[in-house]
Coordinates of C-alpha atoms and ligand atoms in Angstrom, one line a residue:
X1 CA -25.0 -71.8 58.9
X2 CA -26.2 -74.5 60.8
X3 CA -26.2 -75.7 64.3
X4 CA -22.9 -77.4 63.9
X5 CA -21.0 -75.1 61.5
X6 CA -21.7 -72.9 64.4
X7 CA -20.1 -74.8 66.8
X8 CA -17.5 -75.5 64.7
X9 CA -16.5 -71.9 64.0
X10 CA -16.6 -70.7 67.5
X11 CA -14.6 -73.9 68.5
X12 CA -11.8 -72.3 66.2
X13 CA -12.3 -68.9 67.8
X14 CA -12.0 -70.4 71.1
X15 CA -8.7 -69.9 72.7
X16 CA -7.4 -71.5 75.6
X17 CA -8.5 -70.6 79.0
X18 CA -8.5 -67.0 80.5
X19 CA -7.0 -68.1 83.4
X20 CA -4.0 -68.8 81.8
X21 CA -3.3 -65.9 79.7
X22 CA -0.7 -64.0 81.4
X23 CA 1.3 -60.7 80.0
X24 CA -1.1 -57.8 78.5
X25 CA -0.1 -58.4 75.3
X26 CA -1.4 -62.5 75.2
X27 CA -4.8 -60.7 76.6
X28 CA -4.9 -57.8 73.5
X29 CA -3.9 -60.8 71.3
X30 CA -7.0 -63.0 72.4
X31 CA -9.7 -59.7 72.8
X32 CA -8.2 -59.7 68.6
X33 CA -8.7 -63.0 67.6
X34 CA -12.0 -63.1 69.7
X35 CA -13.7 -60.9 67.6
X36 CA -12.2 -62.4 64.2
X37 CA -13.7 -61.5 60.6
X38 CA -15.1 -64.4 60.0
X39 CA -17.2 -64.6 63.4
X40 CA -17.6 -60.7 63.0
X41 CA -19.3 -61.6 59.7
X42 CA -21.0 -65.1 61.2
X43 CA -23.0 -62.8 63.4
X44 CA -23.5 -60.2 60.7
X45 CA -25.5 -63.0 58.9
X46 CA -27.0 -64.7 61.3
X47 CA -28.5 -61.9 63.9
X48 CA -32.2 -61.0 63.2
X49 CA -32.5 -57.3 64.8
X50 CA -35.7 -56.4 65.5
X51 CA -37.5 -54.9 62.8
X52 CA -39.9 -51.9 62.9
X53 CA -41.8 -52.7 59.3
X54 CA -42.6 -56.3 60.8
X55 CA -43.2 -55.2 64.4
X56 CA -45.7 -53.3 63.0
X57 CA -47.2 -56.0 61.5
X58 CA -46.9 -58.1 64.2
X59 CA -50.1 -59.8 65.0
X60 CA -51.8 -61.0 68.3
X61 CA -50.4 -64.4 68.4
X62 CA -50.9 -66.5 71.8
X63 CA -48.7 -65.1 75.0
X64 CA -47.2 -68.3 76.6
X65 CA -47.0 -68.2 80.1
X66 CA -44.3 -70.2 82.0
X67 CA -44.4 -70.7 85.2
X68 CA -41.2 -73.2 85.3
X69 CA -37.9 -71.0 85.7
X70 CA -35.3 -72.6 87.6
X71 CA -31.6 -73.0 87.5
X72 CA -30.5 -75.9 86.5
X73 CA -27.9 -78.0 88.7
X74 CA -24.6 -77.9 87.0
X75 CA -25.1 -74.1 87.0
X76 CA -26.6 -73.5 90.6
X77 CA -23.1 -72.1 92.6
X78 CA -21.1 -71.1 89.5
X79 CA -20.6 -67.9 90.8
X80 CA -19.6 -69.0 94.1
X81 CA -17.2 -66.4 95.8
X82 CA -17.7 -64.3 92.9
X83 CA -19.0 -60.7 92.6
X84 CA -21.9 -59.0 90.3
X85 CA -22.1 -55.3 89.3
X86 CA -25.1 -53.6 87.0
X87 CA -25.4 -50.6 85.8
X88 CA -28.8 -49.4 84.9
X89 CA -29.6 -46.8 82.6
X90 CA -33.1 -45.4 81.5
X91 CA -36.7 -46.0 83.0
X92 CA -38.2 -48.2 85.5
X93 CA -38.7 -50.7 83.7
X94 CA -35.0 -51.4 83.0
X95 CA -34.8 -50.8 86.9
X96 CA -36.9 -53.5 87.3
X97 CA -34.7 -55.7 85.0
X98 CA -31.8 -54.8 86.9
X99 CA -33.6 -56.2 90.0
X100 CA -34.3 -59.4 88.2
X101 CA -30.9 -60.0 87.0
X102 CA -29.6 -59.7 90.5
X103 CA -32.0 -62.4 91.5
X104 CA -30.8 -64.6 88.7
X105 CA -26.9 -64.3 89.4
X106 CA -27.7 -64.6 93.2
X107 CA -29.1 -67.6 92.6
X108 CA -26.2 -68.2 90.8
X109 CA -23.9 -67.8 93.6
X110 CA -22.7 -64.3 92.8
X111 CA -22.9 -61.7 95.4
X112 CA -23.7 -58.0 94.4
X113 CA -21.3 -55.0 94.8
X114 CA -20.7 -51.6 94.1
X115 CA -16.7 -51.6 93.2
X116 CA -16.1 -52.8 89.5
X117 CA -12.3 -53.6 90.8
X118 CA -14.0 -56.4 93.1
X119 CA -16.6 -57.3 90.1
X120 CA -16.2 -60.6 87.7
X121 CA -19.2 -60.0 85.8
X122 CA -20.1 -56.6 84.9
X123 CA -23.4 -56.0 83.2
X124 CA -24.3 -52.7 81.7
X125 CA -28.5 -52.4 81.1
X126 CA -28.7 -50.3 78.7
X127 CA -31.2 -47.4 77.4
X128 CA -31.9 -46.5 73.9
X129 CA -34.2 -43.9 74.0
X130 CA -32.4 -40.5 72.9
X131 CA -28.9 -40.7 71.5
X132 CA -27.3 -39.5 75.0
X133 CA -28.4 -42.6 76.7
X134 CA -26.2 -44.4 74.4
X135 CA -23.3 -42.1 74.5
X136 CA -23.2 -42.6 78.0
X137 CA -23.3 -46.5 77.8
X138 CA -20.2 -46.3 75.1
X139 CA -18.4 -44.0 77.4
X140 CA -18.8 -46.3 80.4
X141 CA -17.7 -49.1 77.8
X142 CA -14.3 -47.2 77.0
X143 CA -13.6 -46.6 80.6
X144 CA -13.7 -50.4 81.2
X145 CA -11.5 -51.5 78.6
X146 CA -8.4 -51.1 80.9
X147 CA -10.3 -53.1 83.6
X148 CA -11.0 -55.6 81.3
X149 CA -7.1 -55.6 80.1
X150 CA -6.1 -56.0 83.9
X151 CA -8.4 -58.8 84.5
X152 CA -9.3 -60.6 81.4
X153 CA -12.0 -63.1 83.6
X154 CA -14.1 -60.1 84.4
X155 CA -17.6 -61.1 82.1
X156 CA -18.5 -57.5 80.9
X157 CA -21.9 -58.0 79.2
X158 CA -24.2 -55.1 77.5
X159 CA -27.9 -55.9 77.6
X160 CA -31.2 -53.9 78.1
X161 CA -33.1 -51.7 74.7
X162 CA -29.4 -50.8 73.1
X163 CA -28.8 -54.8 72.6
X164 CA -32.2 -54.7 70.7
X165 CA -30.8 -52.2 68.3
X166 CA -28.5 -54.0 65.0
X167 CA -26.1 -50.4 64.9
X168 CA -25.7 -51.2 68.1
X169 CA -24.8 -54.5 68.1
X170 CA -22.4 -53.8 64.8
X171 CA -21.0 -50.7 66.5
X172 CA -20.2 -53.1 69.2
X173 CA -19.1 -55.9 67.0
X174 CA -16.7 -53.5 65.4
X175 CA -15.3 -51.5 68.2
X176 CA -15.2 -52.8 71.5
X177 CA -14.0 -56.2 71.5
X178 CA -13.5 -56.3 75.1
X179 CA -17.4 -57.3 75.6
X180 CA -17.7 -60.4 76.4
X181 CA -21.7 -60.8 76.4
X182 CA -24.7 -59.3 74.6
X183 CA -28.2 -60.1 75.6
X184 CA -31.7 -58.7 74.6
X185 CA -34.9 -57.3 76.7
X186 CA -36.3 -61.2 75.5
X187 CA -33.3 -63.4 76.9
X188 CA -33.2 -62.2 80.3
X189 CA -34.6 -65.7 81.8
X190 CA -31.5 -67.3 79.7
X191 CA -29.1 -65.7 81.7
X192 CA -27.2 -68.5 83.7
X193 CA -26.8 -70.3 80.3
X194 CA -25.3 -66.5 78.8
X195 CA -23.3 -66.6 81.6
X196 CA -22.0 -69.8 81.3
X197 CA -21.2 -69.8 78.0
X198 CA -19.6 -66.4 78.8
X199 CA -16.9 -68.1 81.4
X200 CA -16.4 -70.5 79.5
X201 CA -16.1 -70.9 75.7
X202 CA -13.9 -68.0 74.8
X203 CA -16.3 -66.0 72.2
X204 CA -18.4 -63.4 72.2
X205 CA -22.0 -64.2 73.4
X206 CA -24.6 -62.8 71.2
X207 CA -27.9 -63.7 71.8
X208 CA -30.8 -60.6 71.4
X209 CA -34.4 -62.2 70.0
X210 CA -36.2 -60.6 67.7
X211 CA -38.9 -62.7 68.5
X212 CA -41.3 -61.7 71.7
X213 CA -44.2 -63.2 73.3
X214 CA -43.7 -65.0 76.3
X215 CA -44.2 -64.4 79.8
X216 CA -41.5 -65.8 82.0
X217 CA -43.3 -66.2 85.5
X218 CA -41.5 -67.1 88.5
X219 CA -38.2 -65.0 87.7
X220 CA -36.1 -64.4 91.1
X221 CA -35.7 -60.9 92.2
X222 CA -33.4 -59.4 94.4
X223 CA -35.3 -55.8 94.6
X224 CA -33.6 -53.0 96.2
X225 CA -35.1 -51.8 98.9
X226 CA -37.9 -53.1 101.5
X227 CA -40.6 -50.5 101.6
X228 CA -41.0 -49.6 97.7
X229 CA -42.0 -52.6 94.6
X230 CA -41.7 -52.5 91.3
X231 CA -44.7 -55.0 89.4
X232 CA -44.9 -55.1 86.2
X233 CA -48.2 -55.9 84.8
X234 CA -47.5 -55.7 81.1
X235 CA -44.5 -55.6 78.5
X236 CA -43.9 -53.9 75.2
X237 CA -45.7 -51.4 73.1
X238 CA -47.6 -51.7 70.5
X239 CA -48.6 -47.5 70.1
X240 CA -45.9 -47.0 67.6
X241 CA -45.3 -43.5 68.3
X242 CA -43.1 -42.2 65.2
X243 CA -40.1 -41.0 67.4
X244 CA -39.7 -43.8 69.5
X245 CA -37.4 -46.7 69.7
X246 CA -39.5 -48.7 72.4
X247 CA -42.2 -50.9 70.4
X248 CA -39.0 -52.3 68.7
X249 CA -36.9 -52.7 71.5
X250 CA -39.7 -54.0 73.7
X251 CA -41.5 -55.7 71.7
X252 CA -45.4 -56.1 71.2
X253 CA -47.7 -55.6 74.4
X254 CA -48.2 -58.5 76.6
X255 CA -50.2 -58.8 79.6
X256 CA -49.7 -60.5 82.4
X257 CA -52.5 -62.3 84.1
X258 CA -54.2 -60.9 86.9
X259 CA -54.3 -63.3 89.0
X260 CA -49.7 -63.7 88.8
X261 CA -50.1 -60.1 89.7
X262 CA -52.2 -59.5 92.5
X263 CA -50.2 -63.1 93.9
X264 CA -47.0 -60.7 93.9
X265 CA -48.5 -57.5 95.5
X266 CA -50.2 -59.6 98.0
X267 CA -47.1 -61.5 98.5
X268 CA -45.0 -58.1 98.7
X269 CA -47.9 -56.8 101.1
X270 CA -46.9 -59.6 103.4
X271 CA -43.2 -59.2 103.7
X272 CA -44.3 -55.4 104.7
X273 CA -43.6 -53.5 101.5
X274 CA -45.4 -50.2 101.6
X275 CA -46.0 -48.8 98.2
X276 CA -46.1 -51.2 94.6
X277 CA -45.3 -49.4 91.3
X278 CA -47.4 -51.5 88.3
X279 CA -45.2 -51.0 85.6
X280 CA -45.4 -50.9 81.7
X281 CA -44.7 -49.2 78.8
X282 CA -48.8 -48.0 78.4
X283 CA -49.9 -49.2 81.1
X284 CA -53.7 -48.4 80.3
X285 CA -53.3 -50.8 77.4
X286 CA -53.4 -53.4 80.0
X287 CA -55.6 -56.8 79.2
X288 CA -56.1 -55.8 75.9
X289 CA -54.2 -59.2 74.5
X290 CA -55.8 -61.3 77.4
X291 CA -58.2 -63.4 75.1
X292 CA -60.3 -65.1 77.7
X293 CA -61.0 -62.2 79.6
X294 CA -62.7 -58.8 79.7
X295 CA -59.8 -57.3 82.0
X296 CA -58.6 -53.9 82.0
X297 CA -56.1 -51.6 83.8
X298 CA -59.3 -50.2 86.1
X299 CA -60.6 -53.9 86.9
X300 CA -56.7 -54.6 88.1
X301 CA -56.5 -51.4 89.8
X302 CA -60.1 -52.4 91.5
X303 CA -58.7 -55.5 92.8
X304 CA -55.3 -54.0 94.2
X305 CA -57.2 -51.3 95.8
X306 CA -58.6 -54.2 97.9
X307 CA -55.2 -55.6 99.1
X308 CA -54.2 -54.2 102.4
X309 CA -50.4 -52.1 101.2
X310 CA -50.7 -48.3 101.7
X311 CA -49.5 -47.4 98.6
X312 CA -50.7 -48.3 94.9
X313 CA -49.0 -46.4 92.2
X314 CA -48.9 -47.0 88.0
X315 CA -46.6 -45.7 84.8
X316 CA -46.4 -45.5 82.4
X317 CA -49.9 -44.2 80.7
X318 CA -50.9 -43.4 77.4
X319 CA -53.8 -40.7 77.1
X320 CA -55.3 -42.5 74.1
X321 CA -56.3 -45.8 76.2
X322 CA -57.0 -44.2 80.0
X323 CA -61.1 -44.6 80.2
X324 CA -63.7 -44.0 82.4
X325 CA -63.2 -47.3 84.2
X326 CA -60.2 -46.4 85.4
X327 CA -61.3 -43.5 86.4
X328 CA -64.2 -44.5 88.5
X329 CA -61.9 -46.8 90.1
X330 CA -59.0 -44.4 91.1
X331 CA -61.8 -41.7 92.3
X332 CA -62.3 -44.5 95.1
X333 CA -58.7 -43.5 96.6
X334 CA -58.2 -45.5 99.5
X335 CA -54.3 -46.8 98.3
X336 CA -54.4 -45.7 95.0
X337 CA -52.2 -42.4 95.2
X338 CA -54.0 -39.1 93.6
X339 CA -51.0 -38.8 91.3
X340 CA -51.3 -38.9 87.5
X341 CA -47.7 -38.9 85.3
X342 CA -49.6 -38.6 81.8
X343 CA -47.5 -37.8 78.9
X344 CA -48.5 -35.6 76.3
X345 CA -45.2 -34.6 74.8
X346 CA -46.6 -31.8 72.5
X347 CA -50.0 -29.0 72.9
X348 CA -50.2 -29.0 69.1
X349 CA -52.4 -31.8 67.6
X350 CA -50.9 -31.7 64.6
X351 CA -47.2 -32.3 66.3
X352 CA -49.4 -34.8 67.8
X353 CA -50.4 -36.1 64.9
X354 CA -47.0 -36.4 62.8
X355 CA -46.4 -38.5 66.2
X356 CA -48.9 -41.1 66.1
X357 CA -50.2 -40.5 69.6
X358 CA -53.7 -40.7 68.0
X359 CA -55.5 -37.7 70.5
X360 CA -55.6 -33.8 69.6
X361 CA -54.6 -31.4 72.3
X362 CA -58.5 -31.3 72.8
X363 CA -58.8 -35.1 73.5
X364 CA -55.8 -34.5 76.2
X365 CA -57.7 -31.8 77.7
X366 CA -61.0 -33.5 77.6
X367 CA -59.4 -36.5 79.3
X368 CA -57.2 -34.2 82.1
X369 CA -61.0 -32.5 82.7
X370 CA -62.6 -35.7 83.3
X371 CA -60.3 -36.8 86.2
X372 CA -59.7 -33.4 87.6
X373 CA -63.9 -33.7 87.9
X374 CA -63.3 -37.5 89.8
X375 CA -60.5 -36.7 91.5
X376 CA -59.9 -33.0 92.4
X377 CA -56.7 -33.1 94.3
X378 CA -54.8 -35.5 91.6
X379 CA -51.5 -33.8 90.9
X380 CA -50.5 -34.2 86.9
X381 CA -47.1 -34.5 85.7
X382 CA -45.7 -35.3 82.3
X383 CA -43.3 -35.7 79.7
X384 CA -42.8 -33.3 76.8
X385 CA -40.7 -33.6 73.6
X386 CA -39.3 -30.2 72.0
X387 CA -38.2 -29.4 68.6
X388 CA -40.1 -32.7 66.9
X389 CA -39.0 -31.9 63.2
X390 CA -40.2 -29.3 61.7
X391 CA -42.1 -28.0 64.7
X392 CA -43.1 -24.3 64.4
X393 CA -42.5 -21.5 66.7
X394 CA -46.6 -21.4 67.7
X395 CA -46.6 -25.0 67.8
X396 CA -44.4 -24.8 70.4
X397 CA -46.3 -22.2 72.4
X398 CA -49.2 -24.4 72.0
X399 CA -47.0 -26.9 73.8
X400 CA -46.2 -23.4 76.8
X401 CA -50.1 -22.6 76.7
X402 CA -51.1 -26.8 77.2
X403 CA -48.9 -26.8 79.8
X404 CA -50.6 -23.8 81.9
X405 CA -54.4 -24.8 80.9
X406 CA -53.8 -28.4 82.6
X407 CA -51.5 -26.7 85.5
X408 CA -48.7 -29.7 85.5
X409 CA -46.7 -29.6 88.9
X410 CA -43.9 -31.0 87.1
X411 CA -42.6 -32.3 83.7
X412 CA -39.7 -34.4 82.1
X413 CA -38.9 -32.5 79.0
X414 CA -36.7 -33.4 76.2
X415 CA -35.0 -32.1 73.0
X416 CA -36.3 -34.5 70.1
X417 CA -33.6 -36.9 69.6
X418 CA -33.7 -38.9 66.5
X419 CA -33.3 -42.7 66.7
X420 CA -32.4 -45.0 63.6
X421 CA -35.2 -47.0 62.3
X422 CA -38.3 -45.3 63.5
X423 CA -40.2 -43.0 60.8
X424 CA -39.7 -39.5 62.6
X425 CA -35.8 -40.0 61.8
X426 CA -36.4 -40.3 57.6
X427 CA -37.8 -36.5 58.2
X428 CA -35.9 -33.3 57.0
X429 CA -35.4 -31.4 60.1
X430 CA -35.2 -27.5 59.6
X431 CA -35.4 -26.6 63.1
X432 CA -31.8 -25.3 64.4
X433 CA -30.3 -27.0 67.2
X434 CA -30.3 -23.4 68.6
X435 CA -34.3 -22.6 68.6
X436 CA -34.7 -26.2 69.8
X437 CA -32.2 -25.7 73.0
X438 CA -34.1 -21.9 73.6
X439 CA -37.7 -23.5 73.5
X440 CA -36.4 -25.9 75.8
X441 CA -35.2 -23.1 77.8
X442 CA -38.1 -21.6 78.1
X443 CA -40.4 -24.5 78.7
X444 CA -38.2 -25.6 81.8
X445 CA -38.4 -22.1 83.1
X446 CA -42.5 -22.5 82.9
X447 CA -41.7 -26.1 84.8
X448 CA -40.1 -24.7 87.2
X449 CA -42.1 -21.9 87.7
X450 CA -45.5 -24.3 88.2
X451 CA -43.7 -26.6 90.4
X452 CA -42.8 -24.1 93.1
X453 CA -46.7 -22.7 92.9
X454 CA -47.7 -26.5 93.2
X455 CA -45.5 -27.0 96.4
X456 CA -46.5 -24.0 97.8
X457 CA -49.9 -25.4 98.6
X458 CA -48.7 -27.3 101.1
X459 CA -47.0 -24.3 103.2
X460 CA -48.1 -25.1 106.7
X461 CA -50.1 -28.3 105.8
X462 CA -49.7 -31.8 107.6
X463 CA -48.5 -34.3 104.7
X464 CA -48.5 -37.8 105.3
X465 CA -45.0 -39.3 104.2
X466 CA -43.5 -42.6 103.5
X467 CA -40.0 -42.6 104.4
X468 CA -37.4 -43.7 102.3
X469 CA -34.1 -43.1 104.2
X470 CA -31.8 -40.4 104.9
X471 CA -31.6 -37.5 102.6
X472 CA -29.0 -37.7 99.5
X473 CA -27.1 -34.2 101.4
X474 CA -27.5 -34.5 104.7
X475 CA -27.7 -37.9 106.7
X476 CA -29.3 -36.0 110.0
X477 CA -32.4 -35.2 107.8
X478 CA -34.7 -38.0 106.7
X479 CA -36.5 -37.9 103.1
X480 CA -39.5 -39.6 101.5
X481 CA -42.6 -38.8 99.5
X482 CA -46.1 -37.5 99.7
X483 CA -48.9 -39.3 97.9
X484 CA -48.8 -36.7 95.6
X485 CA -45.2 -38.0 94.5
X486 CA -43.7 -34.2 96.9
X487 CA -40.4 -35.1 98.3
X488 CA -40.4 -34.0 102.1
X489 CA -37.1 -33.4 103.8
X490 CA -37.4 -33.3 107.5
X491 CA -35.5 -34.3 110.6
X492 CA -36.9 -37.7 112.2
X493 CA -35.3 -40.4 114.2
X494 CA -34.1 -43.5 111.8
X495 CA -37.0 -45.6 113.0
X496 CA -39.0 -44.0 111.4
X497 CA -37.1 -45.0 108.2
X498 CA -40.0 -47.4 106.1
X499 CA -42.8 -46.3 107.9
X500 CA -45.8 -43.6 106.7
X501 CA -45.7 -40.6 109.4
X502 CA -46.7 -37.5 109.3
X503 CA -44.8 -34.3 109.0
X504 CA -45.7 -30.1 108.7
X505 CA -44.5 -28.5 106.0
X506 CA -42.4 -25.5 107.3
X507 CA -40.8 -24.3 103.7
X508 CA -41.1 -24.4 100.2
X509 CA -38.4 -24.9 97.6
X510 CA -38.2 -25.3 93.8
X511 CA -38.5 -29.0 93.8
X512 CA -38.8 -30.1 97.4
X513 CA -40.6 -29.3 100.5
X514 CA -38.6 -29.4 104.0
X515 CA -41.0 -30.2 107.1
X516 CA -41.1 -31.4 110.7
X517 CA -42.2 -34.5 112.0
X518 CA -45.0 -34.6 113.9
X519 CA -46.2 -37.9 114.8
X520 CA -44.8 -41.1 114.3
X521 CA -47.2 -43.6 112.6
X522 CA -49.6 -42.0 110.1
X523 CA -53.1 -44.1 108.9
X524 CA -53.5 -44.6 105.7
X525 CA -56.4 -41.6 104.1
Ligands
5AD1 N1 -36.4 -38.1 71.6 C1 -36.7 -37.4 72.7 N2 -37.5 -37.8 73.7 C2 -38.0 -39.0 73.5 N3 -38.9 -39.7 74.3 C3 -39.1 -40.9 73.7 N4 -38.5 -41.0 72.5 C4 -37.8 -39.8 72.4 C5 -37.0 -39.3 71.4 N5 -36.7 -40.0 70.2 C6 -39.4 -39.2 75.6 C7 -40.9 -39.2 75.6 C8 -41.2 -40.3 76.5 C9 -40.1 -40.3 77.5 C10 -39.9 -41.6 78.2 O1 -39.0 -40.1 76.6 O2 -41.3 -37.9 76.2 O3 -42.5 -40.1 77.2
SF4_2 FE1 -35.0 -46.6 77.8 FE2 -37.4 -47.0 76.8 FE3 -35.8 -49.0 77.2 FE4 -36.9 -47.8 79.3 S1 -38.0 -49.0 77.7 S2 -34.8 -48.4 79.1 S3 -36.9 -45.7 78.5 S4 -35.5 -47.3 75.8

């Protein structure tokens, strides 16, 4: 179908203006005839998913970098007096996107709120990465529907890693005809045109690329708080990890270039942001793609080091590309925190193996020995998968025994969830949901356990702590983290809210230390 059979059908589709549809049954009759067959099937046929066979394949074509996002005129204000909501699901990076979008529909004219009765364009960013991610998102969906009944202008739109998924899109498609709007990881920067289109023409608004490659630059973002930054530094994933959803969702690894970067962190350093998060999927795969230039994650991390913020954090990393460059450069400490989140997700190198994460429990060792050497006070954390298929009762308590020899302070651990399209999910699986939920058990009990030793270290210890605001329980006591990633509870006047100040530990709990403050402004070790 061409450009213009296009346009044709969804001129038939199109029906009338919301505005003027009145009683509940003209709005069920136009969410119907929205999602007719034929433009059901139009999509069917037309929609490239992404595709893990030719992601794999997918080769190191040029990055193009644009530098030239703006909104154009007819669509600067057309959410004047109008209200935006997101809800963000999964990782960072997604919260990142979410921060992004907001910029985009401020610039817009929309204003942000928290009430989805007072929202006319609700945007749900979506994670895919274990099946209760999703369940969650078409829960949320379901609860909307009335909303959407009541209100039939509200724009509800579904983007972030489910859009990149085609049973997701079909599942959609098929069942909840009240979306109005779905959009991929790849066509955030075309969102006033999404939008438009949205409020506007009467169909469905599909657009999710397959296609990835290009760095949009100068994005607006409205982030969310003043004293912490997300940066991202690359996009995508190109490890292929057998149980993961991301390289397809994601796409293929791009880098941004240095110089964009350290522009942003110096430019977040002046508005008086204390800590920057560099963000990617595998981070340490950083510059690899960059043609011109011999530029890693270490030589970035060399250069931040030098910009005058407090606080210089990075995740997501993979052990396989972390080298000594990096190394040598985070052993100079100065703003670059002594905290390491390095996912290993099994001790058993042949798990380890059957999940393309191309090290053995060995390598991981090696690699945890060589920065413990460079940087003795780094705390570790990590992420763990259980019950991979077919994983063994002592390839689990390789997993236990890993997870004592490295002496993690803490862990994100999950049951193996499998996810359509990625090789792990064609296995046979004879592990019982049961043995999977009791090693999981057990391996949070051993988290737990090594992250109440790890805090009580600092019994009695002066931490330095960069407030983030009141606690989540208690607005009389203040909250905010060490540079070893501790949360510190502790009373403190509200000044000094966004500041680093120093506090004594007086007690120890599972997960969190509580303190007192003790002096106001803290320098930076
Ligand atoms: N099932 C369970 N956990 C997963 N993760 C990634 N994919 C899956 C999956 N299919 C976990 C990994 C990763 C973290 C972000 O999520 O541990 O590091
Ligand atoms: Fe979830 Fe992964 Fe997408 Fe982040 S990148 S939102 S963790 S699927």
């Amino acid at each position: 179908m061409n450009e213009k059979q296009r346009k044709e059908m969804t001129q038939q589709i199109r029906e009338g203006n919301p505005a003027d549809v009145k009683s509940d049954q003209d709005n069920l009759n136009r969410l119907k005839e929205k999602t007719s067959d034929d433009f059901v099937k139009y999509f069917q046929t037309t929609y490239q998913p992404p595709d893990i066979k030719k992601a794999r394949k997918r080769g190191k074509e040029e990055v193009k970098y644009h530098q030239d996002f703006s909104v154009s005129d007819d669509l600067v204000g057309i959410g004047k007096g109008k209200k935006f909501l997101i809800r963000t699901y999964g990782c960072q990076m997604n919260e990142h996107d979410t921060e992004v979008m907001s910029g985009i529909l401020t610039e817009l004219g929309y204003e942000a709120t928290t009430d989805t009765h007072e929202a006319d364009i609700i945007l749900l960013n979506t994670c895919a990465i274990r099946e209760n991610a999703e369940n969650k998102v078409f829960g949320e969906l379901g609860h909307l529907k009335p909303l959407k009944r009541e209100k039939p202008e509200l724009i509800l739109g579904v983007c972030g890693c489910m859009s990149q998924e085609e049973s997701v899109v079909n599942k959609i498609l098929e069942k909840h005809h009240h979306v109005d709007l779905i959009f991929g990881t790849h066509n955030i920067h075309r969102l006033p045109q999404l939008v438009k289109e949205a409020m506007f023409g009467k169909e469905m608004v599909l657009e999710v690329w397959s296609k990835e490659g290009d760095i949009i630059e100068n994005l607006p973002k409205a982030r969310r708080g003043k004293t912490k930054a997300w940066v991202n530094i690359m996009y995508g994933c190109d490890k292929f990890c057998t149980y993961c959803i991301v390289p397809m969702t994601r796409g293929k690894e791009r880098s941004r270039r240095p110089e964009d970067i350290i522009q942003e962190v110096r430019h977040l350093a002046a508005q008086g942001y204390k800590e920057v998060t560099l963000l990617g999927q595998n981070v340490n795969a950083y510059g690899k793609d960059l043609a011109d230039i011999e530029f890693g994650l270490g030589d970035l991390m060399d250069e931040i080091r030098k910009i005058d913020i407090p606080r210089v954090r990075f995740t997501t990393s993979h052990p396989r590309d972390f080298d000594d460059r990096l190394i040598e450069v985070l052993a100079k400490g100065g703003n670059l925190m002594p905290y390491i989140h390095l996912p290993v997700q099994s001790g058993s190198s042949e798990v380890l193996k059957q999940m393309n994460r191309k090290y053995t429990r060995e390598d991981y060792l090696e690699l945890v020995g060589k920065i413990k050497n460079a940087i003795p006070h780094a705390a570790f954390t990590t992420d763990i998968i259980v019950g991979f298929p077919n994983e063994t009762d002592e390839q689990f308590e390789e997993t236990m025994t890993l997870y004592e020899e490295v002496g993690f302070e803490s862990a994100y651990t999950f049951i193996y969830s499998p996810r359509e399209g990625t090789p792990a999910a064609k296995k046979k699986d004879d592990v019982p949901m049961e043995v999977k939920k009791a090693r999981l058990q057990r391996l949070n009990a051993l988290v737990n356990d090594y992250s109440n030793k790890a805090l009580q270290k600092y019994e009695g210890q002066v931490v330095d702590v960069l407030v983030e605001g009141e606690s989540k329980n208690n607005p009389n006591v203040l909250a905010g983290y060490t540079p070893e990633q501790k949360l510190v509870n502790f009373e403190g006047p509200k000044s000094a809210i966004g500041q680093i100040v120093k506090v004594r530990v007086t007690n120890t709990k599972t997960w969190t230390l509580d303190g007192e403050m003790i002096e106001e402004a803290a320098e930076v070790k």
